[in-house]
Coordinates of C-alpha atoms and ligand atoms in Angstrom, one line a residue:
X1 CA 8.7 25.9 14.6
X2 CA 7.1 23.0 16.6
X3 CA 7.5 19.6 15.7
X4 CA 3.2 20.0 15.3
X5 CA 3.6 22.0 12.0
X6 CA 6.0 19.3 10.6
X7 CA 5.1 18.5 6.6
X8 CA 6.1 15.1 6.6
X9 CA 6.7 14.6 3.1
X10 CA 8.6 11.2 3.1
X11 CA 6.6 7.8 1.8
X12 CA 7.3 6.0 5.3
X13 CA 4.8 5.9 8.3
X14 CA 5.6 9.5 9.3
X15 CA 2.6 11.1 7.0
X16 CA 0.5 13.7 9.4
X17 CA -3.3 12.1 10.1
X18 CA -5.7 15.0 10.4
X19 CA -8.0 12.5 8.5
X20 CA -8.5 10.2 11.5
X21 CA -7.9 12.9 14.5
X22 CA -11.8 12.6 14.4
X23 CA -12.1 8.9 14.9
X24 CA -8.9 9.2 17.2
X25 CA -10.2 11.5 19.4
X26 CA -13.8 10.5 19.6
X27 CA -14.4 9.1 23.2
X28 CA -13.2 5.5 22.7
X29 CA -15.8 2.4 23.0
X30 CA -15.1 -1.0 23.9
X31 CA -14.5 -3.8 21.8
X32 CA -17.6 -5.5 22.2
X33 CA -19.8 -2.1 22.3
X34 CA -22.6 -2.6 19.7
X35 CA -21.5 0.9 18.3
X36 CA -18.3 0.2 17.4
X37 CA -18.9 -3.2 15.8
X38 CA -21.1 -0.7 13.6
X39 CA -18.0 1.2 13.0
X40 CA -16.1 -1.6 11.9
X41 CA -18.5 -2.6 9.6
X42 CA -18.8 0.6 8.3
X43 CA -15.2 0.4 7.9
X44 CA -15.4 -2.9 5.7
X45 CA -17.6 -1.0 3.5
X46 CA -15.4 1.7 3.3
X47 CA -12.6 -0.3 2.2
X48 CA -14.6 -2.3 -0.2
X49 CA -15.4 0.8 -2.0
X50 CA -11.8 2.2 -2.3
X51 CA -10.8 -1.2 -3.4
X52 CA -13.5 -1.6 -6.0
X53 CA -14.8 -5.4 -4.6
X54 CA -17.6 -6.6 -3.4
X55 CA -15.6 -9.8 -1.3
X56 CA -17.0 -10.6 1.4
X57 CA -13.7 -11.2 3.5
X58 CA -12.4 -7.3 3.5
X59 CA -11.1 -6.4 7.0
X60 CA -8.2 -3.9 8.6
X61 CA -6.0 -6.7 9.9
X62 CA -4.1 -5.7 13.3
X63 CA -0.9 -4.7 12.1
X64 CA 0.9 -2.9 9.4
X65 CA 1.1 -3.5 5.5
X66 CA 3.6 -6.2 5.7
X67 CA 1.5 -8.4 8.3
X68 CA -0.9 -8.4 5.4
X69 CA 1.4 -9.8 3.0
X70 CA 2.3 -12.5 5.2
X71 CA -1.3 -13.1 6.0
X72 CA -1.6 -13.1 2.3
X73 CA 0.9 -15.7 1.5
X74 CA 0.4 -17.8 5.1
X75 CA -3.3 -19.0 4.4
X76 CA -3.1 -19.8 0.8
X77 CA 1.1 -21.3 0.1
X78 CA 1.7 -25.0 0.8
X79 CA 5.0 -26.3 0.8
X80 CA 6.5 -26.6 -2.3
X81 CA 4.3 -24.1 -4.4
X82 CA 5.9 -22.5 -7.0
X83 CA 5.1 -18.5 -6.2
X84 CA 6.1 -15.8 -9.2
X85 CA 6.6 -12.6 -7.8
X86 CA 7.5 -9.6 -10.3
X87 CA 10.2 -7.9 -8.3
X88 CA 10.8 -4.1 -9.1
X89 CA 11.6 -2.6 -5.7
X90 CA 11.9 -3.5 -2.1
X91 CA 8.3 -4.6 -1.5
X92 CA 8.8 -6.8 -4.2
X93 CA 11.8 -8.7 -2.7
X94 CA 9.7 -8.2 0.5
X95 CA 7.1 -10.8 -0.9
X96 CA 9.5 -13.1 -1.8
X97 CA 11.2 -13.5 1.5
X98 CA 8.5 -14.0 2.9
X99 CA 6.4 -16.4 0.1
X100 CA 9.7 -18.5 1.1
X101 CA 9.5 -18.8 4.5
X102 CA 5.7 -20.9 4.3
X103 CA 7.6 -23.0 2.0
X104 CA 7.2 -21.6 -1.4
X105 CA 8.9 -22.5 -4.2
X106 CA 9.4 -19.2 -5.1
X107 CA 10.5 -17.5 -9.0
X108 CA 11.3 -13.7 -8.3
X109 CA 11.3 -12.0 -11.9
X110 CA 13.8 -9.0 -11.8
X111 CA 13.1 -6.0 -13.0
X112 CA 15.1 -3.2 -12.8
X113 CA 14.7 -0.8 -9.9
X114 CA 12.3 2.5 -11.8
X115 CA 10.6 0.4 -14.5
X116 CA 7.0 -1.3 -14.2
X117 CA 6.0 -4.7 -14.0
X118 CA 6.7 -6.3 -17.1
X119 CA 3.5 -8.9 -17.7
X120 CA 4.8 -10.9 -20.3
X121 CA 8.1 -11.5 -18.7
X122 CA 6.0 -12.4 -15.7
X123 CA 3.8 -14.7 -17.3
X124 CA 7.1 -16.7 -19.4
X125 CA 8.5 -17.6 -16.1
X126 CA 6.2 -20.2 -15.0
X127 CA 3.2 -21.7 -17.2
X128 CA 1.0 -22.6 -14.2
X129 CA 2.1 -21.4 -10.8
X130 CA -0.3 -21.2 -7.8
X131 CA 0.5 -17.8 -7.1
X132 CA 1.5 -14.5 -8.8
X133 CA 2.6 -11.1 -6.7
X134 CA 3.1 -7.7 -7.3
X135 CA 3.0 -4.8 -6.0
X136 CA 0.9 -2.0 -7.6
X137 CA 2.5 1.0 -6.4
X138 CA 6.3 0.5 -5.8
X139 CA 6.8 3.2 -3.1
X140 CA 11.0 2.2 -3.3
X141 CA 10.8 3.5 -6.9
X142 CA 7.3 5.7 -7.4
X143 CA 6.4 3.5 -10.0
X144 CA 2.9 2.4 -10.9
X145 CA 2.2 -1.7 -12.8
X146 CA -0.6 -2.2 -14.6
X147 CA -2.2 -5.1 -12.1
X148 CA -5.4 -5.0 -14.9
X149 CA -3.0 -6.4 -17.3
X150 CA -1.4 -8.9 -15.5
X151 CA -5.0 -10.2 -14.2
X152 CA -6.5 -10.1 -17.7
X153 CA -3.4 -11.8 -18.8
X154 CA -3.7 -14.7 -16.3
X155 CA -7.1 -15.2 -17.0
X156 CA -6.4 -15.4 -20.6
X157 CA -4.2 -18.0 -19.9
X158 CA -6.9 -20.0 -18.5
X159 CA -5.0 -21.8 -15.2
X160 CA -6.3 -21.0 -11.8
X161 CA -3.0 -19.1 -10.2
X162 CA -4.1 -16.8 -7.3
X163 CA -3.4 -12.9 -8.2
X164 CA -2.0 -11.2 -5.1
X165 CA -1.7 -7.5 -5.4
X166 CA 0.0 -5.3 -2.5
X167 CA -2.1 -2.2 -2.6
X168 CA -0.3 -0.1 0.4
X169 CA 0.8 2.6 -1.4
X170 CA -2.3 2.7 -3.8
X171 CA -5.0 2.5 -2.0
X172 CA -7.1 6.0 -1.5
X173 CA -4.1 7.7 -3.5
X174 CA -5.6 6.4 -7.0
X175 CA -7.9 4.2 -8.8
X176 CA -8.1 0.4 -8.0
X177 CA -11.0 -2.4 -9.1
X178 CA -10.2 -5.3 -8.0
X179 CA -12.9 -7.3 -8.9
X180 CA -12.6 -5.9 -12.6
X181 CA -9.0 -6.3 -12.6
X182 CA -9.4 -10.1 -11.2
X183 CA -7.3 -9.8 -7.8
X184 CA -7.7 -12.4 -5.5
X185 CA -6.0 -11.5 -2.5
X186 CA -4.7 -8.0 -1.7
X187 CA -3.2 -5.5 1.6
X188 CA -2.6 -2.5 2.2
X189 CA -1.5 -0.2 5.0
X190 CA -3.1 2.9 6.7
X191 CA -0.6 5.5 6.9
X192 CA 0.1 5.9 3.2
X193 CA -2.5 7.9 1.4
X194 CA -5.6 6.6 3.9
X195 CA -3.7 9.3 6.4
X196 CA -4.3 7.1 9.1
X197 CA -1.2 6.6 11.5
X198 CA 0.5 2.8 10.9
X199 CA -1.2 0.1 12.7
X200 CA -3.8 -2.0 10.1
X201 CA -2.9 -3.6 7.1
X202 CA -6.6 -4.0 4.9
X203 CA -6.6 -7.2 3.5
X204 CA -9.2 -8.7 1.4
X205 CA -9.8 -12.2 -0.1
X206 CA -12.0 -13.5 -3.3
X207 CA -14.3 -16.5 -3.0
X208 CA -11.9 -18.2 -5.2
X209 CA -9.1 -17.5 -3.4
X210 CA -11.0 -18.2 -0.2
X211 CA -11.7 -22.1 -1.5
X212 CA -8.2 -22.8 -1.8
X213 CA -6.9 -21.7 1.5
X214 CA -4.9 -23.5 3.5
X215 CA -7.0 -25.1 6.2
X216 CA -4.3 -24.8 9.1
X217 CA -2.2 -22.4 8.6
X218 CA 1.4 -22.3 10.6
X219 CA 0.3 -19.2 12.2
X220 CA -2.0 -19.1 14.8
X221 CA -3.2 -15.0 14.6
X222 CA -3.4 -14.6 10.9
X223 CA -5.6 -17.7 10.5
X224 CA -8.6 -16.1 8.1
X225 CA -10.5 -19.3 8.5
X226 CA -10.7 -18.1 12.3
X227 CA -10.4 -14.5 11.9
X228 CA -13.7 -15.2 9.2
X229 CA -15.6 -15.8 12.8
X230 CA -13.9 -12.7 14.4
X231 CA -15.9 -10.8 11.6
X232 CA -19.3 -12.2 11.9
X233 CA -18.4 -13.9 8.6
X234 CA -17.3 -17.3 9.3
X235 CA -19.4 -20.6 9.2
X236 CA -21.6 -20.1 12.2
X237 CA -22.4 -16.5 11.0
X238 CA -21.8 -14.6 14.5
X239 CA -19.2 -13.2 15.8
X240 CA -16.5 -14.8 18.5
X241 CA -13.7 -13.8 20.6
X242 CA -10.2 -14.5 18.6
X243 CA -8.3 -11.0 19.4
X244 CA -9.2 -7.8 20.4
X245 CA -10.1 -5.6 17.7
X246 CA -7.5 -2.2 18.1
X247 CA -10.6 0.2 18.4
X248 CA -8.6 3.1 18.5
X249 CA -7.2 2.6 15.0
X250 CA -10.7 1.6 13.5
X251 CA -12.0 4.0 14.7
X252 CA -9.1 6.3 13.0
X253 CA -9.7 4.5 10.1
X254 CA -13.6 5.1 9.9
X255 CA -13.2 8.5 10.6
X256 CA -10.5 8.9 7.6
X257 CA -12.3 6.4 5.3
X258 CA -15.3 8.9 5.9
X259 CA -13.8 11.8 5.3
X260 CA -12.1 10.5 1.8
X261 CA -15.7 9.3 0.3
X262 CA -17.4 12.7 1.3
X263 CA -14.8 14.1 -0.1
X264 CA -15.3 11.8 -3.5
X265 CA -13.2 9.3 -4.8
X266 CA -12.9 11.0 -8.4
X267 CA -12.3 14.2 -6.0
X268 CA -9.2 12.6 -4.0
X269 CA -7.5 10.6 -7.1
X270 CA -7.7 14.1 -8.9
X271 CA -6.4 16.1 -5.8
X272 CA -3.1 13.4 -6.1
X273 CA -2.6 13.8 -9.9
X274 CA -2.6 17.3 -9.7
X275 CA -0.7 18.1 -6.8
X276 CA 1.8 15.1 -8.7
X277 CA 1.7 16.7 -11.7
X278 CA 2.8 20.5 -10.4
X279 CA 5.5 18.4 -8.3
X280 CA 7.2 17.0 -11.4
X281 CA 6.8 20.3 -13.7
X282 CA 8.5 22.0 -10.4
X283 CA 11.6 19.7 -9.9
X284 CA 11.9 19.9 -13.7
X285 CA 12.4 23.2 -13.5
X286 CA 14.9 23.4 -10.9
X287 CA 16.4 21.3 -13.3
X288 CA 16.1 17.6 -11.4
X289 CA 15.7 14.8 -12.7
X290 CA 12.9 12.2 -12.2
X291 CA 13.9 8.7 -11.3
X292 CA 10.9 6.7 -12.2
X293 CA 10.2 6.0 -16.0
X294 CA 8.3 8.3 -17.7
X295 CA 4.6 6.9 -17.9
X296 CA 4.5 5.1 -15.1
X297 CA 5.1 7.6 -12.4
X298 CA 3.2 7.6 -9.6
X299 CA 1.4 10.8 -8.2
X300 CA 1.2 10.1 -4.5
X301 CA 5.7 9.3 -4.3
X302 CA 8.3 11.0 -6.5
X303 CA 11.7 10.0 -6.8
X304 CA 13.9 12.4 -7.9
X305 CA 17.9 11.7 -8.4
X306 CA 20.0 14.0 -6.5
X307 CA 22.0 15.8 -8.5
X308 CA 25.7 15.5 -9.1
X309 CA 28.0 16.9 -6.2
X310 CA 25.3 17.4 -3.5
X311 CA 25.0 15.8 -0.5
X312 CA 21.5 14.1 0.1
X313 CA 21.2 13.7 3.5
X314 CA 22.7 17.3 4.4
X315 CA 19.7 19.0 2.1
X316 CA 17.1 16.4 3.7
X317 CA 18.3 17.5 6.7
X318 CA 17.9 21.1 5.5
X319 CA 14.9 20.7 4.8
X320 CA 13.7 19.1 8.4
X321 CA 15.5 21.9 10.6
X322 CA 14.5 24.9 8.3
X323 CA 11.6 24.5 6.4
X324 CA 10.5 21.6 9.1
X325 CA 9.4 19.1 5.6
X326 CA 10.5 16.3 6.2
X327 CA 11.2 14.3 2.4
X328 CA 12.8 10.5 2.4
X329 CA 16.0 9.2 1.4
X330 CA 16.0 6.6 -1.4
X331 CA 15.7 2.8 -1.0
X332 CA 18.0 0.1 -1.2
X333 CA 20.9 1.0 -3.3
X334 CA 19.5 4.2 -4.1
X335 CA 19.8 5.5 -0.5
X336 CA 22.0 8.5 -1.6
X337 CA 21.2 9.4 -5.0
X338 CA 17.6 9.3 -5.0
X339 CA 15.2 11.5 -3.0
X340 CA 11.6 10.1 -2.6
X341 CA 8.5 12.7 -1.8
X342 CA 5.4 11.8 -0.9
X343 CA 1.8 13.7 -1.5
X344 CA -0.2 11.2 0.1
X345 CA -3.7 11.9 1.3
X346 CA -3.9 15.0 3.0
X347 CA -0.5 16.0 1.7
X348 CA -1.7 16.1 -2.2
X349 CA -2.3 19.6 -2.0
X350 CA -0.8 22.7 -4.6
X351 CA 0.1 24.3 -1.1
X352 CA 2.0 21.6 -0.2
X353 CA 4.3 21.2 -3.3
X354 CA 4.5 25.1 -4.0
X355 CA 6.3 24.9 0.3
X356 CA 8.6 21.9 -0.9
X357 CA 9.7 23.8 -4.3
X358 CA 10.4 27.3 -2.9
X359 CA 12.2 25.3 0.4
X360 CA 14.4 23.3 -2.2
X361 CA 15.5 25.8 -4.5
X362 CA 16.6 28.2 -1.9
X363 CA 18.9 25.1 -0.3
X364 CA 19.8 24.0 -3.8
X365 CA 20.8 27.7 -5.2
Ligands
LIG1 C1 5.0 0.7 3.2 C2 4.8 -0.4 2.3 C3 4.8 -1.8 2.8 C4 5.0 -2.2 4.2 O1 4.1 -1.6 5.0 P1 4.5 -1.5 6.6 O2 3.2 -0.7 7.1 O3 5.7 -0.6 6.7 O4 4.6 -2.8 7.2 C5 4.5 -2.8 1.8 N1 4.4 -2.5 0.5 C6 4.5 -1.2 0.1 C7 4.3 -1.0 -1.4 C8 4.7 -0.2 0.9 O5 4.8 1.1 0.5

């Protein structure tokens, strides 16, 4: 088989892109051509509907997801801030290593690795801080927090803490509303269940949020005050030179951005619940059993512990040199007992889980 019909099922940046071929492929325009300044617009707009907010400050970043949690936490943490972030998986500890390093007084709150974001636990471990982080879709674990109830809950509360959601693994793979759950800041990545290859981290920023930036950040490139201009958005209202926009990628991104809101939002989330749902009524019947806790399983990744006596990384590899799927190892500590499978974007399809069970119980018999 070629390496071209791969079925890259894993939850890393290895997810096949047929979404933005289009925009990839299309003859590329310059940076400063008036057509593909249309194309990033269009692209804001895009994102703003996925996310559910109408910010005005909602642009693909050049980079991956994690440059848009350090643009996150570089514009809006002075030294000394006290930072909560609810830790239940790598891209929680992620946030906190880097909430540190701009000086961040910073108050992980562990949870154990397959259970959701607990909100009261968050909210008892500081009474005001000026930031709160978590991440929506834990793609260590496959487990879904509920970010409406942690937003609703700070709000209640009645301080002004900034609520800072990472949306990588979220975004386009299920429902998000920002503005009705009260997020201020969030990122995401593009090669998760957008189906564009990595390269852009979306980031959007609330008015309130906004205020309360830092004015000079200690990073020069992630600057939003300055990357505000780069949009058309800043102060004077036009657009000036700060980098050069990755055309290529926005491009891929319009393209897939496009062909997710033809297809329909409802359309897409209900493509990834289904094709999530025969997943896990397949593994339980080869008699696996789910990692994640029960409720709060996410569609788009599935962790699945691998059962006693077999050897992970000889099935994964199984699975890559005879069935050419490609599924991920497990995170962290978690590396060998836990198999993680992705049905992002394109990849949340019955076909695609119906070639994953049949591969796995022929290896597993
Ligand atoms: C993949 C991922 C990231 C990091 O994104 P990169 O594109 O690898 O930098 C951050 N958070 C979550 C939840 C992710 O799944």
């Amino acid at each position: 088989m070629a390496l071209t019909d791969r079925v890259l099922l894993g939850p890393g940046p290895g997810n096949p892109y047929p979404e933005a071929t289009a925009g990839l492929a299309a003859p590329l325009l310059g940076h400063l051509d008036p057509e593909f300044l249309r194309i990033m617009d269009e692209s804001c707009d895009g994102l703003r509907t996925v996310w559910g907010t109408t910010n005005r400050r909602t642009l693909p970043l050049s980079g991956t997801g994690s440059l848009g949690m350090e643009a996150a936490f570089s514009n809006t943490v002075r030294q000394g801030d006290v930072v909560v972030v609810a830790v239940n998986g790598l891209f929680g500890k992620r946030m906190c290593e880097v909430a540190s390093r701009y000086g961040a007084e910073v108050i992980p709150v562990e949870h154990r690795w397959g259970t959701p974001v607990d909100t009261q636990r968050v909210l008892e471990a500081h009474p005001a801080p000026a930031i709160v982080g978590a991440v929506h879709a834990e793609t260590s674990t496959g487990v879904r927090s509920d970010i409406a109830e942690l937003g609703a809950a700070l709000r209640a509360r009645g301080d002004d803490t900034l609520l800072l959601a990472d949306c990588v693994t979220s975004i386009a793979g299920e429902p998000i509303d920002l503005d009705g759950w009260q997020v201020d800041l969030a990122y995401a990545g593009t090669q998760k269940c957008l189906g564009v290859p990595p390269g852009l981290a979306p980031f959007t920023i609330s008015e309130r949020a906004w205020e309360r930036r830092v004015q000079r950040p200690p990073v020069w490139y992630l600057d939003l005050g300055l990357l505000g201009d780069y949009l058309g958005s800043g102060s004077g209202g036009g657009r000036t030179y700060h980098h050069t926009a990755p055309t290529a990628m926005v491009a891929g991104l319009h393209a897939a951005l496009g062909r997710i809101l033809d297809e329909g939002l409802p359309q897409v989330f209900d493509r990834h619940v289904e094709a999530g749902t025969a997943l896990r009524e397949g593994l339980a019947e080869l008699g696996l059993e789910l990692f994640a806790q029960e409720g709060h399983r996410l569609s788009q990744l599935t962790t699945v512990k691998v059962p006693d006596g077999v050897d992970s990384a000889k099935v994964r590899a199984q699975l890559l040199n005879a069935y050419n799927i490609e599924i991920g190892a497990g995170a962290g500590e978690f590396a060998a007992t836990v198999w993680r499978i992705g049905l992002m974007g394109h990849n949340a399809r019955l076909g695609r889980v119906a070639q994953l069970l049949g591969a796995l119980r022929a290896i597993l018999r």
